[in-house]
Amino acid sequence: MDKETRNDLPGIQWFPGHMKKAQRLIEENLKLVDVVIELLDARIPASSANPMLAEIIKGKPRLIALNKSDLADAASTKRWLAYFRAQGIPAVAIDSVKGRGMKQLVAKAEELARPKTDRFVKAGGRPRAARCMILGIPNVGKSSLINRLAGAALDLLDTPGILWPKFEDQTVGLKLAFTGAINDEIYDREQVTALLLSVMRRDYPERLQERFKFKGEMPEDGLALLEAIGRKRGCLVKGGVVDLEKAQNIVLTEFRSGKLGLVTLDEVPQAPATEPAGEERGDEA
């Protein structure tokens, strides 16, 4: 996010008591599982990754699942998968709503759990399914993934969505607000929506032009762009004034549902390694 877009970023911090409780619950149950599945939002793979995770999971085998890949830019998702694999972290792209990537996810989780499940059998135990803990931030799709995997050859432990105490980079908090990971009640929605539109205008201008039927140049300022969208969608009150709250709802809802196109907001931090053949995308369940 460039300097112009970063101006006057809203300070977004959220770590209520139940988040600390969730962290304790995770730590207490780690001993019961073989593999940790970290669920990330494919639109913001870096911003939705909990920086506290490595300390919390204490060396447990870890599998990254880039969820909502149906809403992300496919080329960017491919680069992110290659990036994680280059770091030695297995990663798959999934869509937990439609079920894409489930077979690949299950196969990879079983593979990571096999050293422990094999030791269990060699010690005289009966063969058992891989035990997996699913971790992720709020609204990343844990419930839909659990439902999708019901009946699969895995034992699953769900956990509450957990954020971290402080966003060192305010753009991280902003992207979490864009995607709905943070409750809309705790930040200035008008400012956040205007900043989202500024980002979209810079990186995906054609999406805004197509969706909102702009002809010619669009307003440069995010707030002016929000007002223009409100006029185009008929969000008017007495005196022809734009109902900005209604316009905000339209923009945020359409962005989060993918109606503004397939978007990835996080850039891969380094050139990825060559991706192994046949692992570009998960197969359908």
Short mmCIF file of C-alpha atoms in Angstrom, two decimals:
data_model
loop_
_atom_site.label_atom_id
_atom_site.label_comp_id
_atom_site.label_asym_id
_atom_site.label_seq_id
_atom_site.Cartn_x
_atom_site.Cartn_y
_atom_site.Cartn_z
CA MET A 1 0.00 0.00 0.00
CA ASP A 2 1.66 3.27 -1.06
CA LYS A 3 2.20 6.41 1.06
CA GLU A 4 -0.78 8.19 -0.44
CA THR A 5 -3.11 5.36 0.46
CA ARG A 6 -1.57 5.02 3.92
CA ASN A 7 -2.37 8.58 4.97
CA ASP A 8 -4.50 8.79 8.11
CA LEU A 9 -5.04 5.05 8.41
CA PRO A 10 -7.61 4.29 11.10
CA GLY A 11 -6.15 2.76 14.23
CA ILE A 12 -7.72 -0.69 14.43
CA GLN A 13 -6.94 -2.75 17.54
CA TRP A 14 -9.05 -5.62 18.86
CA PHE A 15 -8.06 -8.26 21.38
CA PRO A 16 -10.98 -8.74 23.77
CA GLY A 17 -10.97 -11.18 26.68
CA HIS A 18 -12.45 -14.04 24.72
CA MET A 19 -9.43 -13.92 22.36
CA LYS A 20 -7.09 -14.68 25.29
CA LYS A 21 -9.43 -17.49 26.32
CA ALA A 22 -9.29 -18.90 22.80
CA GLN A 23 -5.50 -18.85 22.85
CA ARG A 24 -5.42 -20.76 26.14
CA LEU A 25 -7.89 -23.31 24.75
CA ILE A 26 -5.66 -23.88 21.73
CA GLU A 27 -2.55 -24.33 23.84
CA GLU A 28 -4.30 -26.77 26.16
CA ASN A 29 -5.55 -28.97 23.29
CA LEU A 30 -2.43 -29.06 21.13
CA LYS A 31 -1.22 -32.26 22.76
CA LEU A 32 -4.31 -34.05 21.44
CA VAL A 33 -3.66 -33.36 17.74
CA ASP A 34 -1.20 -34.52 15.07
CA VAL A 35 -1.44 -31.61 12.62
CA VAL A 36 -2.40 -27.94 12.75
CA ILE A 37 -4.31 -26.67 9.71
CA GLU A 38 -3.87 -22.91 9.45
CA LEU A 39 -6.74 -21.44 7.48
CA LEU A 40 -5.79 -18.19 5.69
CA ASP A 41 -7.83 -15.88 3.48
CA ALA A 42 -6.44 -16.29 -0.05
CA ARG A 43 -7.10 -12.59 -0.70
CA ILE A 44 -4.80 -11.60 2.18
CA PRO A 45 -2.47 -14.56 2.91
CA ALA A 46 0.03 -12.43 4.84
CA SER A 47 -2.42 -10.18 6.66
CA SER A 48 -4.61 -13.09 7.81
CA ALA A 49 -1.65 -15.08 9.19
CA ASN A 50 -1.33 -14.93 12.97
CA PRO A 51 2.29 -13.94 13.79
CA MET A 52 1.90 -15.62 17.20
CA LEU A 53 1.17 -19.02 15.63
CA ALA A 54 4.71 -20.45 15.53
CA GLU A 55 5.05 -19.90 19.27
CA ILE A 56 1.55 -21.20 20.01
CA ILE A 57 1.78 -24.50 18.07
CA LYS A 58 5.28 -25.33 19.39
CA GLY A 59 6.60 -27.25 16.40
CA LYS A 60 3.49 -29.25 15.50
CA PRO A 61 3.28 -30.21 11.80
CA ARG A 62 1.54 -27.32 10.02
CA LEU A 63 -0.53 -27.20 6.85
CA ILE A 64 -1.67 -23.94 5.29
CA ALA A 65 -5.05 -23.84 3.52
CA LEU A 66 -5.71 -20.75 1.41
CA ASN A 67 -9.48 -20.52 1.73
CA LYS A 68 -11.82 -18.34 -0.35
CA SER A 69 -9.53 -18.95 -3.32
CA ASP A 70 -12.63 -18.48 -5.48
CA LEU A 71 -12.56 -14.78 -4.47
CA ALA A 72 -8.81 -14.28 -5.01
CA ASP A 73 -6.75 -13.61 -8.11
CA ALA A 74 -5.78 -17.08 -9.37
CA ALA A 75 -2.27 -16.09 -10.51
CA SER A 76 -1.56 -14.52 -7.11
CA THR A 77 -2.81 -17.64 -5.31
CA LYS A 78 -0.45 -19.78 -7.36
CA ARG A 79 2.47 -17.52 -6.40
CA TRP A 80 1.50 -17.67 -2.71
CA LEU A 81 1.32 -21.47 -2.77
CA ALA A 82 4.79 -21.61 -4.30
CA TYR A 83 6.06 -19.14 -1.70
CA PHE A 84 4.83 -21.19 1.27
CA ARG A 85 6.17 -24.42 -0.19
CA ALA A 86 9.55 -22.74 -0.72
CA GLN A 87 9.54 -22.02 3.04
CA GLY A 88 9.01 -25.71 3.70
CA ILE A 89 5.33 -25.26 4.67
CA PRO A 90 2.83 -27.48 2.81
CA ALA A 91 0.02 -25.38 1.33
CA VAL A 92 -3.16 -25.98 -0.68
CA ALA A 93 -5.79 -23.69 -2.16
CA ILE A 94 -9.39 -24.45 -1.21
CA ASP A 95 -12.93 -23.17 -1.43
CA SER A 96 -14.68 -24.54 1.63
CA VAL A 97 -18.10 -23.37 0.44
CA LYS A 98 -18.04 -25.22 -2.89
CA GLY A 99 -15.74 -28.00 -1.71
CA ARG A 100 -12.80 -27.42 -4.04
CA GLY A 101 -9.46 -28.68 -2.81
CA MET A 102 -10.87 -30.94 -0.08
CA LYS A 103 -9.27 -34.16 -1.36
CA GLN A 104 -5.88 -32.52 -1.59
CA LEU A 105 -6.27 -31.02 1.89
CA VAL A 106 -7.20 -34.37 3.47
CA ALA A 107 -4.39 -36.22 1.67
CA LYS A 108 -1.78 -33.68 2.79
CA ALA A 109 -3.05 -33.69 6.40
CA GLU A 110 -2.89 -37.51 6.50
CA GLU A 111 0.63 -37.42 5.08
CA LEU A 112 1.80 -34.95 7.75
CA ALA A 113 0.15 -36.99 10.52
CA ARG A 114 1.52 -40.34 9.34
CA PRO A 115 4.74 -40.37 11.41
CA LYS A 116 2.67 -40.03 14.58
CA THR A 117 -0.16 -42.35 13.58
CA ASP A 118 2.37 -45.01 12.45
CA ARG A 119 4.22 -44.77 15.78
CA PHE A 120 0.89 -45.19 17.55
CA VAL A 121 0.17 -48.44 15.67
CA LYS A 122 3.71 -49.76 16.17
CA ALA A 123 3.28 -49.17 19.90
CA GLY A 124 0.26 -51.51 19.84
CA GLY A 125 -2.56 -49.05 19.29
CA ARG A 126 -5.39 -49.53 16.81
CA PRO A 127 -5.12 -47.57 13.55
CA ARG A 128 -6.82 -44.20 13.89
CA ALA A 129 -7.60 -41.15 11.77
CA ALA A 130 -5.32 -38.12 11.69
CA ARG A 131 -6.26 -35.61 14.38
CA CYS A 132 -6.24 -32.03 13.11
CA MET A 133 -6.73 -28.68 14.78
CA ILE A 134 -8.10 -25.94 12.55
CA LEU A 135 -6.85 -22.44 13.34
CA GLY A 136 -7.70 -19.13 11.73
CA ILE A 137 -8.87 -15.58 12.23
CA PRO A 138 -12.60 -14.76 12.59
CA ASN A 139 -14.72 -15.16 9.45
CA VAL A 140 -12.04 -17.01 7.50
CA GLY A 141 -14.38 -19.97 6.91
CA LYS A 142 -13.58 -22.50 9.65
CA SER A 143 -17.22 -23.55 10.12
CA SER A 144 -17.80 -24.17 6.43
CA LEU A 145 -14.57 -26.19 6.26
CA ILE A 146 -15.60 -28.30 9.26
CA ASN A 147 -18.96 -28.96 7.59
CA ARG A 148 -17.26 -29.89 4.32
CA LEU A 149 -14.91 -32.32 6.03
CA ALA A 150 -17.64 -34.01 8.07
CA GLY A 151 -17.31 -37.72 7.43
CA ALA A 152 -13.82 -37.39 5.92
CA ALA A 153 -10.97 -39.54 7.22
CA LEU A 154 -9.90 -36.91 9.76
CA ASP A 155 -10.74 -36.16 13.37
CA LEU A 156 -11.20 -32.39 13.60
CA LEU A 157 -10.84 -30.00 16.50
CA ASP A 158 -12.41 -26.61 15.80
CA THR A 159 -11.19 -23.49 17.62
CA PRO A 160 -12.59 -19.99 18.05
CA GLY A 161 -11.28 -17.35 15.64
CA ILE A 162 -8.26 -15.67 17.14
CA LEU A 163 -6.62 -12.33 16.37
CA TRP A 164 -3.37 -11.08 17.84
CA PRO A 165 -2.99 -8.29 20.41
CA LYS A 166 -1.50 -5.59 18.19
CA PHE A 167 -1.26 -4.87 14.48
CA GLU A 168 2.32 -3.61 14.05
CA ASP A 169 1.46 -2.52 10.52
CA GLN A 170 -1.84 -0.65 10.35
CA THR A 171 -2.36 -1.78 6.75
CA VAL A 172 -2.81 -5.31 8.15
CA GLY A 173 -5.70 -4.18 10.33
CA LEU A 174 -7.11 -2.30 7.36
CA LYS A 175 -7.10 -5.38 5.11
CA LEU A 176 -8.72 -7.43 7.85
CA ALA A 177 -11.43 -4.77 8.00
CA PHE A 178 -11.85 -4.86 4.21
CA THR A 179 -12.49 -8.61 4.23
CA GLY A 180 -14.75 -8.66 7.29
CA ALA A 181 -12.37 -10.38 9.72
CA ILE A 182 -12.85 -7.51 12.17
CA ASN A 183 -16.27 -6.50 13.44
CA ASP A 184 -17.62 -3.55 11.43
CA GLU A 185 -18.73 -1.88 14.63
CA ILE A 186 -15.23 -1.09 15.90
CA TYR A 187 -13.82 1.13 13.15
CA ASP A 188 -14.76 4.14 11.04
CA ARG A 189 -16.57 2.36 8.20
CA GLU A 190 -16.71 5.45 6.01
CA GLN A 191 -12.94 5.92 6.17
CA VAL A 192 -12.22 2.22 5.67
CA THR A 193 -14.60 1.98 2.69
CA ALA A 194 -13.04 5.06 1.12
CA LEU A 195 -9.57 3.53 1.54
CA LEU A 196 -10.77 0.24 0.02
CA LEU A 197 -12.02 2.15 -3.01
CA SER A 198 -8.68 3.98 -3.27
CA VAL A 199 -6.89 0.62 -3.34
CA MET A 200 -9.31 -0.80 -5.90
CA ARG A 201 -9.00 2.30 -8.07
CA ARG A 202 -5.22 1.99 -8.03
CA ASP A 203 -4.90 -1.79 -8.53
CA TYR A 204 -8.16 -2.90 -10.17
CA PRO A 205 -9.73 0.21 -11.78
CA GLU A 206 -11.42 -1.84 -14.49
CA ARG A 207 -13.40 -3.75 -11.85
CA LEU A 208 -14.93 -0.54 -10.48
CA GLN A 209 -15.63 0.81 -13.96
CA GLU A 210 -17.39 -2.37 -14.99
CA ARG A 211 -19.35 -2.95 -11.79
CA PHE A 212 -20.54 0.62 -11.24
CA LYS A 213 -20.82 1.65 -14.91
CA PHE A 214 -18.34 4.51 -14.81
CA LYS A 215 -17.76 6.17 -18.16
CA GLY A 216 -14.54 8.13 -18.46
CA GLU A 217 -12.40 9.12 -15.50
CA MET A 218 -13.43 8.06 -12.01
CA PRO A 219 -12.98 10.38 -9.00
CA GLU A 220 -9.48 10.06 -7.54
CA ASP A 221 -10.40 10.58 -3.89
CA GLY A 222 -11.84 7.51 -2.16
CA LEU A 223 -14.62 9.42 -0.42
CA ALA A 224 -15.60 11.17 -3.66
CA LEU A 225 -15.62 7.76 -5.34
CA LEU A 226 -17.87 6.39 -2.59
CA GLU A 227 -20.27 9.29 -3.10
CA ALA A 228 -20.26 8.77 -6.88
CA ILE A 229 -21.08 5.08 -6.40
CA GLY A 230 -23.89 6.05 -4.02
CA ARG A 231 -25.39 8.30 -6.70
CA LYS A 232 -25.11 5.61 -9.34
CA ARG A 233 -26.89 3.10 -7.08
CA GLY A 234 -29.61 5.56 -6.06
CA CYS A 235 -28.55 5.90 -2.42
CA LEU A 236 -30.17 9.32 -2.11
CA VAL A 237 -32.07 11.00 0.67
CA LYS A 238 -33.98 14.28 0.81
CA GLY A 239 -32.32 17.07 -1.14
CA GLY A 240 -30.38 14.68 -3.37
CA VAL A 241 -27.79 13.99 -0.66
CA VAL A 242 -26.03 10.63 -0.85
CA ASP A 243 -26.74 8.20 1.98
CA LEU A 244 -23.10 7.27 2.59
CA GLU A 245 -23.96 4.50 5.04
CA LYS A 246 -26.02 2.73 2.41
CA ALA A 247 -23.27 3.24 -0.16
CA GLN A 248 -20.71 1.78 2.28
CA ASN A 249 -22.88 -1.32 2.76
CA ILE A 250 -23.04 -1.82 -1.01
CA VAL A 251 -19.29 -1.50 -1.53
CA LEU A 252 -18.26 -3.71 1.40
CA THR A 253 -20.87 -6.39 0.65
CA GLU A 254 -20.00 -6.55 -3.04
CA PHE A 255 -16.26 -6.61 -2.37
CA ARG A 256 -16.54 -9.39 0.22
CA SER A 257 -18.80 -11.51 -1.97
CA GLY A 258 -16.52 -11.24 -5.00
CA LYS A 259 -18.88 -9.10 -7.06
CA LEU A 260 -16.08 -6.56 -7.57
CA GLY A 261 -13.99 -9.31 -9.16
CA LEU A 262 -11.24 -11.67 -8.02
CA VAL A 263 -8.83 -9.62 -5.90
CA THR A 264 -5.64 -10.33 -3.92
CA LEU A 265 -4.47 -7.49 -1.68
CA ASP A 266 -1.21 -9.00 -0.35
CA GLU A 267 1.87 -9.25 -2.55
CA VAL A 268 4.19 -12.26 -2.25
CA PRO A 269 7.22 -10.98 -0.30
CA GLN A 270 9.83 -12.62 -2.50
CA ALA A 271 10.22 -14.40 -5.80
CA PRO A 272 8.69 -17.87 -5.34
CA ALA A 273 10.44 -21.11 -6.11
CA THR A 274 9.28 -23.16 -9.07
CA GLU A 275 6.08 -24.94 -8.16
CA PRO A 276 6.01 -28.74 -8.50
CA ALA A 277 3.94 -30.00 -11.39
CA GLY A 278 0.39 -31.07 -10.60
CA GLU A 279 0.00 -28.93 -7.46
CA GLU A 280 -1.41 -25.75 -8.92
CA ARG A 281 -4.85 -26.13 -7.40
CA GLY A 282 -6.79 -28.55 -5.31
CA ASP A 283 -9.11 -30.99 -7.03
CA GLU A 284 -12.80 -31.00 -6.28
CA ALA A 285 -14.25 -33.07 -3.50
#
